[in-house]
Amino acid sequence: MSTTPSPFLFVAGQPGIDFLNTAYAPGGVLTETIGDGRALLDWMVGAGLLDEGAAAALARRFGRKALDAAAQDARDLREWARTWLAAWRANPGRDYGDEIAVLNKLLARESRSHELVAVKRRFELLERPHFSDEHALVPQIALQIARIFVEEDPSLLKACAGADCTLWFMDRTKAHRRMFCSATACGNRAKVAAFRRRAQRATTA
Ligand SMILES: [Zn+2]
């Protein structure tokens, strides 16, 4: 078993936005967490889009080269989606016909089956994605991005206020005052910096 800590951050409260956060730059140094196909599958497992058994089977079925190409497609989708989401946040009412057409092309490749199961006298509908080939992986992520536009309020899609932090998140707090990706990371750093500034002012006053 690997003891390497996971490089993935799930702080956004929405898988499509967690996907944007697969590249981040703490202190200005870029960390790319989906640099190859295996990492892409691992991220999809972490995000709940695949289970581990399915990911292992797909890794065997598609092979490294095809998966690495899918990871490149995923990185391209990420930066494209980031631009669109930033525009949507600033201007939700605009006509996004071109962007919608691009996303729909990907969604057309997405396919899944459903299965009704009984769990402790209740029913649940299980969804299982199908992967005819490696090009069906990225559409699963595109579906999560599409959900942002349908389900989320653009004014609550926020970028972390931490210095140098590039992470995005959905503000699900009641008062809508969430400012940081994580209170323990950026929140604390910001507090410490504010404290230092106050201390500085006090000594120079
Ligand atoms: Zn942050």
Tab-separated table of C-alpha atoms and ligand atoms in Angstrom:
chain	number	residue	atom	x	y	z
A	1	MET	CA	0.000	0.000	0.000
A	2	SER	CA	1.205	3.474	-0.839
A	3	THR	CA	1.822	5.879	2.015
A	4	THR	CA	2.117	8.928	-0.253
A	5	PRO	CA	-0.542	11.435	0.761
A	6	SER	CA	-3.124	12.114	-1.926
A	7	PRO	CA	-2.298	15.252	-3.908
A	8	PHE	CA	-6.001	15.853	-4.591
A	9	LEU	CA	-7.989	18.571	-2.908
A	10	PHE	CA	-11.713	18.157	-2.430
A	11	VAL	CA	-12.606	21.489	-0.901
A	12	ALA	CA	-15.003	22.919	-3.489
A	13	GLY	CA	-18.253	21.208	-2.490
A	14	GLN	CA	-18.928	20.285	-6.118
A	15	PRO	CA	-17.022	17.729	-8.245
A	16	GLY	CA	-16.843	19.944	-11.338
A	17	ILE	CA	-15.197	22.707	-9.327
A	18	ASP	CA	-12.966	20.228	-7.514
A	19	PHE	CA	-11.883	19.313	-11.026
A	20	LEU	CA	-10.777	22.920	-11.665
A	21	ASN	CA	-8.727	22.568	-8.492
A	22	THR	CA	-6.692	19.646	-9.888
A	23	ALA	CA	-4.064	22.246	-10.774
A	24	TYR	CA	-3.132	24.677	-8.047
A	25	ALA	CA	-0.255	26.919	-7.199
A	26	PRO	CA	0.471	27.329	-3.491
A	27	GLY	CA	3.137	30.003	-3.185
A	28	GLY	CA	3.263	30.381	-6.954
A	29	VAL	CA	4.573	26.848	-7.633
A	30	LEU	CA	2.222	24.967	-9.936
A	31	THR	CA	1.103	21.526	-8.806
A	32	GLU	CA	-0.452	19.422	-11.565
A	33	THR	CA	-2.296	16.507	-9.990
A	34	ILE	CA	-3.622	14.875	-13.166
A	35	GLY	CA	-0.349	14.747	-15.046
A	36	ASP	CA	-1.005	11.285	-16.489
A	37	GLY	CA	-3.792	8.804	-17.124
A	38	ARG	CA	-3.369	6.879	-13.893
A	39	ALA	CA	-3.640	10.129	-11.921
A	40	LEU	CA	-6.801	11.018	-13.834
A	41	LEU	CA	-8.392	7.693	-12.849
A	42	ASP	CA	-7.280	8.190	-9.237
A	43	TRP	CA	-8.859	11.628	-9.197
A	44	MET	CA	-12.116	10.243	-10.615
A	45	VAL	CA	-12.141	7.651	-7.817
A	46	GLY	CA	-11.503	10.371	-5.233
A	47	ALA	CA	-14.309	12.477	-6.683
A	48	GLY	CA	-16.723	9.540	-6.523
A	49	LEU	CA	-17.082	9.259	-10.311
A	50	LEU	CA	-15.562	5.754	-10.417
A	51	ASP	CA	-14.987	3.020	-7.897
A	52	GLU	CA	-11.527	1.575	-7.420
A	53	GLY	CA	-12.339	-1.739	-9.061
A	54	ALA	CA	-13.698	-0.033	-12.162
A	55	ALA	CA	-10.655	2.264	-12.332
A	56	ALA	CA	-8.259	-0.702	-12.158
A	57	ALA	CA	-10.213	-2.505	-14.884
A	58	LEU	CA	-10.174	0.590	-17.119
A	59	ALA	CA	-6.426	1.015	-16.588
A	60	ARG	CA	-5.875	-2.553	-17.830
A	61	ARG	CA	-8.339	-2.218	-20.687
A	62	PHE	CA	-7.206	1.089	-22.174
A	63	GLY	CA	-3.479	0.983	-21.474
A	64	ARG	CA	-1.149	3.764	-20.531
A	65	LYS	CA	-0.875	5.630	-23.813
A	66	ALA	CA	-4.630	6.021	-24.336
A	67	LEU	CA	-5.135	7.037	-20.704
A	68	ASP	CA	-2.369	9.617	-20.871
A	69	ALA	CA	-4.089	11.100	-23.933
A	70	ALA	CA	-7.359	11.214	-21.969
A	71	ALA	CA	-5.548	13.058	-19.167
A	72	GLN	CA	-4.358	15.641	-21.695
A	73	ASP	CA	-7.959	16.053	-22.887
A	74	ALA	CA	-9.027	16.457	-19.263
A	75	ARG	CA	-6.426	19.172	-18.637
A	76	ASP	CA	-7.573	20.991	-21.792
A	77	LEU	CA	-11.205	20.740	-20.656
A	78	ARG	CA	-10.228	22.071	-17.249
A	79	GLU	CA	-8.647	25.274	-18.545
A	80	TRP	CA	-11.452	25.797	-21.073
A	81	ALA	CA	-14.080	25.323	-18.349
A	82	ARG	CA	-12.202	27.633	-15.991
A	83	THR	CA	-12.412	30.451	-18.551
A	84	TRP	CA	-16.109	29.834	-19.132
A	85	LEU	CA	-16.944	29.612	-15.432
A	86	ALA	CA	-15.041	32.831	-14.736
A	87	ALA	CA	-17.042	34.563	-17.492
A	88	TRP	CA	-20.323	33.102	-16.201
A	89	ARG	CA	-19.570	34.251	-12.670
A	90	ALA	CA	-18.977	37.797	-13.900
A	91	ASN	CA	-21.817	37.793	-16.418
A	92	PRO	CA	-24.387	35.039	-15.839
A	93	GLY	CA	-26.932	36.464	-18.256
A	94	ARG	CA	-24.802	36.344	-21.392
A	95	ASP	CA	-25.528	33.996	-24.314
A	96	TYR	CA	-23.124	31.070	-23.993
A	97	GLY	CA	-24.237	29.249	-27.146
A	98	ASP	CA	-20.719	28.453	-28.362
A	99	GLU	CA	-19.615	27.077	-25.012
A	100	ILE	CA	-22.825	25.078	-24.621
A	101	ALA	CA	-22.275	23.506	-28.056
A	102	VAL	CA	-18.748	22.421	-27.110
A	103	LEU	CA	-19.917	20.912	-23.830
A	104	ASN	CA	-22.841	19.143	-25.498
A	105	LYS	CA	-20.469	17.425	-27.906
A	106	LEU	CA	-18.763	15.867	-24.904
A	107	LEU	CA	-22.035	15.067	-23.160
A	108	ALA	CA	-23.199	13.161	-26.241
A	109	ARG	CA	-20.464	10.621	-25.465
A	110	GLU	CA	-21.586	10.145	-21.880
A	111	SER	CA	-23.557	7.008	-21.172
A	112	ARG	CA	-24.711	5.199	-18.058
A	113	SER	CA	-27.051	2.487	-16.878
A	114	HIS	CA	-29.353	2.497	-13.872
A	115	GLU	CA	-30.137	-0.219	-11.400
A	116	LEU	CA	-32.805	-0.172	-8.712
A	117	VAL	CA	-31.616	-1.793	-5.480
A	118	ALA	CA	-33.219	-2.298	-2.069
A	119	VAL	CA	-31.099	-1.081	0.837
A	120	LYS	CA	-32.486	-1.592	4.355
A	121	ARG	CA	-36.113	-1.531	3.184
A	122	ARG	CA	-35.522	1.558	1.129
A	123	PHE	CA	-34.848	1.851	-2.561
A	124	GLU	CA	-31.893	3.436	-4.236
A	125	LEU	CA	-31.167	4.032	-7.865
A	126	LEU	CA	-27.585	3.180	-8.714
A	127	GLU	CA	-25.962	4.765	-11.741
A	128	ARG	CA	-23.071	3.166	-13.521
A	129	PRO	CA	-21.133	4.972	-16.219
A	130	HIS	CA	-20.140	3.055	-19.338
A	131	PHE	CA	-16.822	3.472	-21.066
A	132	SER	CA	-16.796	2.259	-24.640
A	133	ASP	CA	-13.276	3.640	-25.014
A	134	GLU	CA	-10.927	6.107	-23.331
A	135	HIS	CA	-12.729	9.054	-24.954
A	136	ALA	CA	-15.708	8.316	-22.706
A	137	LEU	CA	-13.767	9.293	-19.558
A	138	VAL	CA	-13.653	13.071	-19.992
A	139	PRO	CA	-17.427	13.285	-20.740
A	140	GLN	CA	-18.043	12.060	-17.169
A	141	ILE	CA	-16.219	15.136	-15.961
A	142	ALA	CA	-17.991	17.339	-18.515
A	143	LEU	CA	-21.259	16.166	-16.936
A	144	GLN	CA	-20.115	17.477	-13.558
A	145	ILE	CA	-19.252	20.812	-15.158
A	146	ALA	CA	-22.670	20.964	-16.851
A	147	ARG	CA	-24.245	20.440	-13.414
A	148	ILE	CA	-22.575	23.584	-12.107
A	149	PHE	CA	-24.529	25.709	-14.586
A	150	VAL	CA	-27.802	23.955	-13.796
A	151	GLU	CA	-27.583	23.610	-10.044
A	152	GLU	CA	-25.355	26.376	-8.744
A	153	ASP	CA	-25.675	30.093	-8.137
A	154	PRO	CA	-22.848	31.897	-9.971
A	155	SER	CA	-22.612	34.528	-7.239
A	156	LEU	CA	-21.648	31.763	-4.774
A	157	LEU	CA	-18.899	30.375	-6.983
A	158	LYS	CA	-15.867	31.916	-5.338
A	159	ALA	CA	-12.110	32.041	-5.639
A	160	CYS	CA	-10.175	31.671	-2.404
A	161	ALA	CA	-9.123	34.985	-0.888
A	162	GLY	CA	-5.828	33.508	0.304
A	163	ALA	CA	-2.670	35.142	-1.047
A	164	ASP	CA	-1.356	33.073	-3.994
A	165	CYS	CA	-4.228	30.611	-3.665
A	166	THR	CA	-5.879	29.590	-6.943
A	167	LEU	CA	-8.581	27.319	-5.537
A	168	TRP	CA	-12.278	27.728	-6.244
A	169	PHE	CA	-15.258	26.594	-4.214
A	170	MET	CA	-19.025	26.858	-3.813
A	171	ASP	CA	-19.909	28.941	-0.799
A	172	ARG	CA	-22.496	26.776	0.962
A	173	THR	CA	-22.414	28.676	4.234
A	174	LYS	CA	-25.708	30.121	5.417
A	175	ALA	CA	-24.467	33.701	5.501
A	176	HIS	CA	-22.513	33.305	2.236
A	177	ARG	CA	-19.397	34.718	3.794
A	178	ARG	CA	-16.974	31.882	3.089
A	179	MET	CA	-13.722	33.426	1.889
A	180	PHE	CA	-11.189	30.617	1.955
A	181	CYS	CA	-10.699	27.194	0.407
A	182	SER	CA	-9.918	25.928	3.866
A	183	ALA	CA	-10.095	27.655	7.222
A	184	THR	CA	-7.083	25.693	8.450
A	185	ALA	CA	-4.877	26.453	5.447
A	186	CYS	CA	-5.578	29.801	3.739
A	187	GLY	CA	-7.837	31.063	6.528
A	188	ASN	CA	-5.083	30.658	9.105
A	189	ARG	CA	-2.404	32.082	6.856
A	190	ALA	CA	-4.561	35.154	6.218
A	191	LYS	CA	-5.153	35.567	9.950
A	192	VAL	CA	-1.449	35.315	10.669
A	193	ALA	CA	-0.662	37.843	7.905
A	194	ALA	CA	-3.299	40.269	9.231
A	195	PHE	CA	-1.891	39.862	12.735
A	196	ARG	CA	1.614	40.622	11.435
A	197	ARG	CA	0.363	43.703	9.582
A	198	ARG	CA	-1.349	44.970	12.738
A	199	ALA	CA	1.755	44.233	14.809
A	200	GLN	CA	3.866	46.041	12.205
A	201	ARG	CA	1.595	49.085	12.278
A	202	ALA	CA	1.645	49.100	16.073
A	203	THR	CA	5.435	49.149	16.208
A	204	THR	CA	5.812	51.768	13.482
A	205	ALA	CA	3.054	54.026	14.842
B	1	ZN	ZN	-6.985	28.967	-0.447
